[in-house]
XYZ file of C-alpha atoms in Angstrom:
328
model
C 0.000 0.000 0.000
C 0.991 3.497 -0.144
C 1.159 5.742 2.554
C 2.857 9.601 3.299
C 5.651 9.628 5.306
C 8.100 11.920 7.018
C 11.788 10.367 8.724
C 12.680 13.781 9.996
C 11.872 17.189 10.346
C 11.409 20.361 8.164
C 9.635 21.997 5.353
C 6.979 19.803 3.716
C 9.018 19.568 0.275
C 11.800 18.667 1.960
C 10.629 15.441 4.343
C 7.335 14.236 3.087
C 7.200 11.736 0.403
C 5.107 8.945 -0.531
C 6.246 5.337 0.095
C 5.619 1.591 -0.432
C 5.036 -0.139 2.718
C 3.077 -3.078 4.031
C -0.985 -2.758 4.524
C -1.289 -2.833 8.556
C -3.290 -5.693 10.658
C -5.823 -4.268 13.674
C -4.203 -5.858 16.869
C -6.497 -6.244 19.848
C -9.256 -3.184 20.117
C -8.255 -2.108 17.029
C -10.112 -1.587 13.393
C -8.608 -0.804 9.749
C -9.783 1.253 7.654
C -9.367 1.565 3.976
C -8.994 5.368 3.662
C -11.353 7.917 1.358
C -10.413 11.340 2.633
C -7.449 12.382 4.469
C -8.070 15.577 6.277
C -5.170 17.960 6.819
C -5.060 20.543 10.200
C -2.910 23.132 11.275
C -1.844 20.920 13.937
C -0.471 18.618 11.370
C 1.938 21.742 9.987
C 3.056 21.746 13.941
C 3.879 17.896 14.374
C 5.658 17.566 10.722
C 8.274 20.512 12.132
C 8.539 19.892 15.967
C 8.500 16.050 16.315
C 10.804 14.566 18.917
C 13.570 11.658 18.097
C 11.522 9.271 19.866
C 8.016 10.045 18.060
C 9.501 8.553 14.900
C 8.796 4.662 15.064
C 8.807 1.569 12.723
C 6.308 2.741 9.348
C 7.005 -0.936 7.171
C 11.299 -0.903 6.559
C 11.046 2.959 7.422
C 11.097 4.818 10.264
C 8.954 8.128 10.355
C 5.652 9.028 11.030
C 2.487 8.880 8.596
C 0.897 12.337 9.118
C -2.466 13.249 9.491
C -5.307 13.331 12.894
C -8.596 13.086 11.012
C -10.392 11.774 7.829
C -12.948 9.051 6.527
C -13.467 5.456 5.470
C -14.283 2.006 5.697
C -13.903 -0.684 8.250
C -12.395 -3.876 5.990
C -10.910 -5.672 9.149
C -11.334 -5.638 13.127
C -8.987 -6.936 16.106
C -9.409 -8.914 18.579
C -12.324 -8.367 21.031
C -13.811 -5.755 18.748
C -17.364 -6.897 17.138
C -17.104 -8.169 13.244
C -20.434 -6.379 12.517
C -18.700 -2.967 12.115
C -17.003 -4.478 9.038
C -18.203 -2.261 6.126
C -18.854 0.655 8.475
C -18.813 4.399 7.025
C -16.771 5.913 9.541
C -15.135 9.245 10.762
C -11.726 9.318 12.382
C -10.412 11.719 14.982
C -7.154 11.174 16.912
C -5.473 8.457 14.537
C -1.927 9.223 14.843
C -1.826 10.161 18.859
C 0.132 8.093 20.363
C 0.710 6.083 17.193
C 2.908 6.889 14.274
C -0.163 5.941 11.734
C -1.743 8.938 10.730
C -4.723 8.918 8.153
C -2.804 9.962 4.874
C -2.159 6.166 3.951
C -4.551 3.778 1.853
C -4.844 1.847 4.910
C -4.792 2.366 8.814
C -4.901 0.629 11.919
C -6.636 2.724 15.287
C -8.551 2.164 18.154
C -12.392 1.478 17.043
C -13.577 3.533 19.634
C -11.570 6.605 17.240
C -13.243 5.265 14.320
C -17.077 6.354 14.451
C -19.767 5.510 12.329
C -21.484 7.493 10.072
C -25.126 7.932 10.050
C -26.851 7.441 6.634
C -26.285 10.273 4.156
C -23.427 11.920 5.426
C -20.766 12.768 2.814
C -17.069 11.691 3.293
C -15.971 15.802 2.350
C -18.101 16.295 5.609
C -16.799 13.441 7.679
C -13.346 14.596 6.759
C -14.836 17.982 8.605
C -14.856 17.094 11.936
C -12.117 15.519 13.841
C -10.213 17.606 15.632
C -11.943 20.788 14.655
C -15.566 19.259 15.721
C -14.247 17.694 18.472
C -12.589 20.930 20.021
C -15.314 22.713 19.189
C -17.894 20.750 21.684
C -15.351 20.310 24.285
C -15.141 24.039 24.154
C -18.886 24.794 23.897
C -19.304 22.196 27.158
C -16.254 22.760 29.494
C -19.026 24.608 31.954
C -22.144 22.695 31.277
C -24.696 22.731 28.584
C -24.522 26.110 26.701
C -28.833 26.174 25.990
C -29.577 29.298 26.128
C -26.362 31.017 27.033
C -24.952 33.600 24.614
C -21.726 31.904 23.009
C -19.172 34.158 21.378
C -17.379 32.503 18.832
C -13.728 34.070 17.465
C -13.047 33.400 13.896
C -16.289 32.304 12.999
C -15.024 31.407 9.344
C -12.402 28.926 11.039
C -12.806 25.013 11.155
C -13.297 24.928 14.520
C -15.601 28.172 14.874
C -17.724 26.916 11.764
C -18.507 24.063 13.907
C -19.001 26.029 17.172
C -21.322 28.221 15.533
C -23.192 24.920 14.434
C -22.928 22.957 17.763
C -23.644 25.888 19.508
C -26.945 26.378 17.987
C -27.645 22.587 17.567
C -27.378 22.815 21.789
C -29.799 25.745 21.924
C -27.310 28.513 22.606
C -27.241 32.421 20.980
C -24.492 32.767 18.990
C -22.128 35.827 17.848
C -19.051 34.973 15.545
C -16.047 37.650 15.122
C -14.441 37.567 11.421
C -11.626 39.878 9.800
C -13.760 40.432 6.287
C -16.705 40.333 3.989
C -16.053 36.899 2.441
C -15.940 35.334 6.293
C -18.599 37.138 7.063
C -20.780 35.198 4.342
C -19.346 32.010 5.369
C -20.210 32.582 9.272
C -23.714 33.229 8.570
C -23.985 30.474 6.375
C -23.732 28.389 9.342
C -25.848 29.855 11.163
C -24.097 32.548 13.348
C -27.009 34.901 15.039
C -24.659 37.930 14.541
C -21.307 38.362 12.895
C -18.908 40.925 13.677
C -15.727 42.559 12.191
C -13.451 42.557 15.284
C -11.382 44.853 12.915
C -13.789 47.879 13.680
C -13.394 50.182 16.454
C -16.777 49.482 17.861
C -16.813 45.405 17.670
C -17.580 45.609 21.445
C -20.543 47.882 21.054
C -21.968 46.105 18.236
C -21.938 42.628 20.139
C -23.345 44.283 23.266
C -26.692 46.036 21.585
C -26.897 43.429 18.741
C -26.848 40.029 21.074
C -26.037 41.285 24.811
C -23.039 40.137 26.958
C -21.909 36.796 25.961
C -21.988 34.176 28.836
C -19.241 31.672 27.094
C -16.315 32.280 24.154
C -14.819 30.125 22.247
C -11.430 31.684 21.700
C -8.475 30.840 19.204
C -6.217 34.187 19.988
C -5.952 34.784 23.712
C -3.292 37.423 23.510
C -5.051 38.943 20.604
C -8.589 39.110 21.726
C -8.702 39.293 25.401
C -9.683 43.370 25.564
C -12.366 42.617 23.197
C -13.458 38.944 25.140
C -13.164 41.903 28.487
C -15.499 44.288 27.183
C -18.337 42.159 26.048
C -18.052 39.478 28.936
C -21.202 38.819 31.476
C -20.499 38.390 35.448
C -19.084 34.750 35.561
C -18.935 34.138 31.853
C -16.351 31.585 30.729
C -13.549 32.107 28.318
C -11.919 28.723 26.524
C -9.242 29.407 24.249
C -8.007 26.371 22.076
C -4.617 28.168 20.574
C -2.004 30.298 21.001
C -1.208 33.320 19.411
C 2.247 34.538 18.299
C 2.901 36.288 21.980
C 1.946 35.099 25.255
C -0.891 37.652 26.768
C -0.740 39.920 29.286
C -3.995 38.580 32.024
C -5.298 42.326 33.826
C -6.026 39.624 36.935
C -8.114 42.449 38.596
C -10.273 43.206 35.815
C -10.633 39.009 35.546
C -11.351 38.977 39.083
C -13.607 41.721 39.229
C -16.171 39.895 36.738
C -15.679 36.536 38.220
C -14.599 35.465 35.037
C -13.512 31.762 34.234
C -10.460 31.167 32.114
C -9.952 28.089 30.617
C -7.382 26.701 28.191
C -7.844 23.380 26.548
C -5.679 21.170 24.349
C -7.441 18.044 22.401
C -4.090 15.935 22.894
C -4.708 16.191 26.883
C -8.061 15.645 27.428
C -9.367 13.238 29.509
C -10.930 9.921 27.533
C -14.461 10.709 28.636
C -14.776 13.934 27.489
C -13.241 12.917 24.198
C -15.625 10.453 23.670
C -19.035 12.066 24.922
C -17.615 14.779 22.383
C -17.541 12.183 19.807
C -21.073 11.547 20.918
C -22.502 14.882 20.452
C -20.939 15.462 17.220
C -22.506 12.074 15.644
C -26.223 12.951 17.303
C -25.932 16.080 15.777
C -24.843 14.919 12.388
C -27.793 12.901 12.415
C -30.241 15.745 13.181
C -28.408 17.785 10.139
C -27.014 20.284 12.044
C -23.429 19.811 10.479
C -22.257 21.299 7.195
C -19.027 21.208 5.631
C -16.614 23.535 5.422
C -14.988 24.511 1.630
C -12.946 20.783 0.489
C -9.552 21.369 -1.159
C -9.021 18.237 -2.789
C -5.158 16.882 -3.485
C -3.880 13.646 -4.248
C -1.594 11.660 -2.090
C 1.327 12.426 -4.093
C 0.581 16.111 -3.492
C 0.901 15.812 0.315
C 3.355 18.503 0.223
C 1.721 21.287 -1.637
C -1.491 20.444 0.599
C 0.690 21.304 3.539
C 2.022 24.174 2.332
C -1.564 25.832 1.424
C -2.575 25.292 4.548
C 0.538 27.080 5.995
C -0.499 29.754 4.306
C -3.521 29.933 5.453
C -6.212 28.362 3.656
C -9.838 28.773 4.281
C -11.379 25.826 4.655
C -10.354 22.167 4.998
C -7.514 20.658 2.883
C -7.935 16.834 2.324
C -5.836 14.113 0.091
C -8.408 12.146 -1.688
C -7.459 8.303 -1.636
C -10.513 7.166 -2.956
């Protein structure tokens, strides 16, 4: 089979290539999946140029990592102790190459089957491809404190993988929601999935327009910490929580007084980290809500496996929407 693979470090021309090794076997707990889409994050960009010595392990005769968190298939083969009826199973994947070297941008892959989900009827593999880690961070985010029905959620980069599903959890759980973008063509793209207001956070009065268009905002769902923390301030109820997901270029500067004064709750949260349970009600809500057709995709870039590198390096520069390698 072929498969992408990386033996070191550095720009995506220079270490990825595509390689002949053998098709994997599901050990105990485990499923394979014959691949369709191969979804690409920013995340990946991160792991392809920071990996450690000892997170490159035995790929075949090679030693490297196959890259890649999320995607879609089919289940062709199960493991030990894992039921034979999800053979032929539609599935999402989040998580594949945590704690494992085999990522999703391979023909084949071996995982855990609880990181392997099934698809309900109808759902597209460009959507599957979606979720994964965006989806997924976006309900942990949207739940860290409890249900969010009918609590105003503000949503930072609305037009982002894991804001366009915030916005679409968040009203799929009954919540208000109010997006920030940077232009027009965002703009369209936020209220396309359903964002109750959408806001420039470019203009001078963001805060004002949030606060008479919506109200204060009880929960946010933050990607830039150091870069939006005045305007997260500003437009914050008593004892609203703040959950940022990323970090921004500089480390922020926290005004604990002002914090304090609101009784705010700040809250980071990295996917990697979190605790099994939470993953997997996550996993949960995402697949109930797929089913009610609350879930849209975001804009597919498709490339072939052999263009694994020139997928990376649009997303490095900042692609809107979701990258994928079609191995279909």
């Amino acid at each position: 089979m072929r498969a992408a693979l990386y033996e070191t470090t550095g720009p995506a021309a220079s270490v990825l290539r595509v390689v002949e090794v053998e098709r994997p076997e599901p050990g105990p707990g485990q499923v394979r999946v014959r691949v369709a889409l191969s979804a690409i994050n920013p995340g990946d960009m991160y792991w392809r140029t920071n990996s450690a010595p000892e997170d490159f392990r035995p790929v075949g005769r090679y030693t490297g990592r196959v890259p890649h968190q999320d995607g879609t298939g089919t289940v062709d083969a199960v493991g030990e102790g894992v039921d034979a009826s999800r053979i032929g199973e539609h599935v999402w994947i989040w998580m594949a190459a945590t704690g494992d070297v085999w990522g999703t941008a391979a023909e084949w892959i071996v995982l855990p089957s609880e990181r392997a989900v099934a698809l309900p009827d109808g759902i597209s593999d460009e959507l599957g491809a979606c979720l994964g880690i965006p989806a997924m961070t976006a309900h942990l985010a949207l739940h860290a404190d409890g249900s969010p029905r009918d609590r105003t959620v503000l949503v930072a980069a609305g037009a982002g993988a894991v804001g366009h599903f915030a916005i679409e959890l968040g009203r799929a759980a009954g919540a208000r929601v109010v997006t920030t973008v940077s232009g027009p063509g965002k703009a369209e793209l936020a209220k396309a999935a359903g964002a109750d207001l959408v806001v420039n956070y470019r203009e001078p009065d963001a805060a004002r327009q949030i606060l008479d268009g919506i109200g204060p905002v009880d929960r946010v769902v933050e990607v830039s910490l150091s870069d939006n923390l005045e305007l997260d301030l500003a437009v914050a109820a008593p004892g609203a929580s703040v959950v940022t997901y990323a970090a921004g270029a500089e480390e922020p500067s926290l005004p604990l007084f002002r914090l304090m004064w609101s009784n705010l709750v700040l809250r980071f949260a990295l996917f990697h980290t979190t605790p099994r349970d939470a993953l997997l009600g996550a996993a949960e809500g995402i697949t109930a809500a797929l089913r009610e057709g609350a879930l849209t995709p975001l804009p597919v870039h498709s490339f072939g496996l052999d263009e694994v590198a020139a997928a990376h390096e649009t997303v490095e520069r900042g692609l809107i929407g979701k990258a994928v390698l079609d191995l279909r």
